[in-house]
Coordinates of C-alpha atoms in Angstrom, one line a residue:
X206 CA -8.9 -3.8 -13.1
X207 CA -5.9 -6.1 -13.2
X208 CA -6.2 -8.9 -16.0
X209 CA -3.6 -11.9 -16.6
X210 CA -4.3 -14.1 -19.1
X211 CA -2.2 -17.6 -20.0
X212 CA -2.0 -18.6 -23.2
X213 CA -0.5 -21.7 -24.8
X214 CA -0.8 -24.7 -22.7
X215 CA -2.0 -28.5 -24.7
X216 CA -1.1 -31.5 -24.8
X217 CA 2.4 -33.2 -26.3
X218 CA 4.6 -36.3 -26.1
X219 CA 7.2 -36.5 -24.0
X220 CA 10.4 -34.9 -25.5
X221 CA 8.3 -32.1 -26.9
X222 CA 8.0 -28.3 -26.5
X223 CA 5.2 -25.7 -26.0
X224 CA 5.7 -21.9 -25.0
X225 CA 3.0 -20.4 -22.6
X226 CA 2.8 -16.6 -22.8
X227 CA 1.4 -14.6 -19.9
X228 CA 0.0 -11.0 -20.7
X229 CA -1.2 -8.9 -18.5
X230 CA -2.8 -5.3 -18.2
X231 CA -4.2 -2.6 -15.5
X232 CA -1.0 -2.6 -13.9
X233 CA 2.4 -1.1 -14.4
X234 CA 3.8 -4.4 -15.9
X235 CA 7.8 -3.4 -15.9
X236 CA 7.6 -2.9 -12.2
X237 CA 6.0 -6.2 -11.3
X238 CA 8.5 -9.7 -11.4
X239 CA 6.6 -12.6 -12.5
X240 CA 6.3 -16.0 -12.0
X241 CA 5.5 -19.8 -13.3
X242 CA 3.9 -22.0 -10.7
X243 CA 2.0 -25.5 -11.4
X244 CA 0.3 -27.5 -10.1
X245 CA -0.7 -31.8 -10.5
X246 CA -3.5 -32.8 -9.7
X247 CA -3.5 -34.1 -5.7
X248 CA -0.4 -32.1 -5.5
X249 CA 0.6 -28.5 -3.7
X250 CA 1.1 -25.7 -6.3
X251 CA 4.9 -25.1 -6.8
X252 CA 7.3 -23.0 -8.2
X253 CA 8.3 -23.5 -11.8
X254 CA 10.5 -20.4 -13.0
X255 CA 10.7 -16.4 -11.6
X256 CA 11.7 -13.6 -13.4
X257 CA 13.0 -9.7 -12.1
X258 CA 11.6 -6.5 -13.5
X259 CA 14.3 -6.3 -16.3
X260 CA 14.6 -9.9 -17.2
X261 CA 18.0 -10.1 -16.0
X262 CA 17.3 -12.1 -13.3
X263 CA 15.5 -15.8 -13.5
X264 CA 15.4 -19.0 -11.3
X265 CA 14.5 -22.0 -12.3
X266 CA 13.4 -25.0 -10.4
X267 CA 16.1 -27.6 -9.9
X268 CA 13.4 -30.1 -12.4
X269 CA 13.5 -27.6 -15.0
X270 CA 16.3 -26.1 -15.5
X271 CA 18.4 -26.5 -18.7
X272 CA 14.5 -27.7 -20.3
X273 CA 12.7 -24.0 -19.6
X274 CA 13.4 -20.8 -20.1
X275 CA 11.4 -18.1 -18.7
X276 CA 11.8 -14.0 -20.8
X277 CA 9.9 -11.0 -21.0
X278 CA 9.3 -8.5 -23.2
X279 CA 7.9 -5.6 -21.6
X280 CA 7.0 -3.5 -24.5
X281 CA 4.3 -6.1 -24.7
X282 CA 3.3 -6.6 -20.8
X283 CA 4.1 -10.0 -21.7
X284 CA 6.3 -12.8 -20.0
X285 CA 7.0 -16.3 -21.6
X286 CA 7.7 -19.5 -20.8
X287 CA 9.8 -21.8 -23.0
X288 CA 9.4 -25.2 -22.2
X289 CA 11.7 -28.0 -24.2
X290 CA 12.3 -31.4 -23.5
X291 CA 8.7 -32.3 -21.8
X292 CA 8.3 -35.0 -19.4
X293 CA 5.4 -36.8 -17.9
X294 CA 5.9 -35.5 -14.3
X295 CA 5.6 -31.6 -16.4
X296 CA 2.0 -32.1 -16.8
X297 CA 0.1 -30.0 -14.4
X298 CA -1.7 -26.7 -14.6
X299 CA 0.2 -23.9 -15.0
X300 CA -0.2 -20.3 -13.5
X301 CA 1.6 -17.0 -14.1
X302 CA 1.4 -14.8 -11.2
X303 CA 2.7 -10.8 -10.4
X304 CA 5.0 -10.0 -7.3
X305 CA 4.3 -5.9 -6.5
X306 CA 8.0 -6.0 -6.6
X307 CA 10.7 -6.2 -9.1
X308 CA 12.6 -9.1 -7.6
X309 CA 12.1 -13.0 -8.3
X310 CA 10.9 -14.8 -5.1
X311 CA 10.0 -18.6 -5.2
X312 CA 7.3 -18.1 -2.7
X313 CA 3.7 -18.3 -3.6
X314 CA 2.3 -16.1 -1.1
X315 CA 4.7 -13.4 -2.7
X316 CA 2.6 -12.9 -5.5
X317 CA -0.6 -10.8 -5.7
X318 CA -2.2 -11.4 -9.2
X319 CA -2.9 -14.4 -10.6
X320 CA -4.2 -15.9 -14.1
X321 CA -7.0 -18.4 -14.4
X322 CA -4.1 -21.2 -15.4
X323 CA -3.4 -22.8 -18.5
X324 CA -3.2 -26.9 -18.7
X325 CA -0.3 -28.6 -19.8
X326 CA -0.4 -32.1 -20.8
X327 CA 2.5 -34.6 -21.4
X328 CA 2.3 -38.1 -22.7
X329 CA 4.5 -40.9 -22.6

């Protein structure tokens, strides 16, 4: 049974940081890429950050980058996501999400396994 489990979301002021981990078992972790979506309330779930089998790889949504910084470690079946510089518009829920494939995509219906999402909060 595949499990992926976010960790790490909470509330901040704006200019702050938090790191969500992802981990993830019943599947062969190093062959999967992952992925960060989000998703506001009233809004479509989007793309945050993707990342390729090796970590070599990563995108970054245009709002994001230089702020977030997406790694894995797969010795721990474990993906990150770095987020610096918080804004407002970053609050949402965030998801982590498996692609049966060891290349990044930015599309949602890419992605096979989900976690249950983690919340993200950022105040002015």
């Amino acid at each position: 049974q595949v499990q992926v489990v976010e960790s790490g979301g909470g509330s901040v002021q704006a200019g702050g940081s938090l790191r969500l981990s992802c981990t993830a078992s019943g599947l062969p972790f190093e062959r999967y890429a992952w992925g960060w979506f989000r998703q506001a309330p009233g809004k479509e779930r989007e793309v945050v950050s993707c990342i390729n089998w090796s970590g070599s790889d990563t995108y970054n949504t245009p709002s994001v980058k230089g702020r977030f910084t997406l790694s894995r470690d797969n010795a721990k079946n474990t993906v990150y996501l770095q987020m610096n510089s918080l804004k407002p518009e970053d609050t949402a829920t965030y998801y982590c999400a498996a692609r049966a494939n060891v290349f990044c995509s930015v599309s949602i219906n890419d992605y096979k396994y989900w976690g249950q999402g983690t919340q993200v909060t950022v105040s002015s």
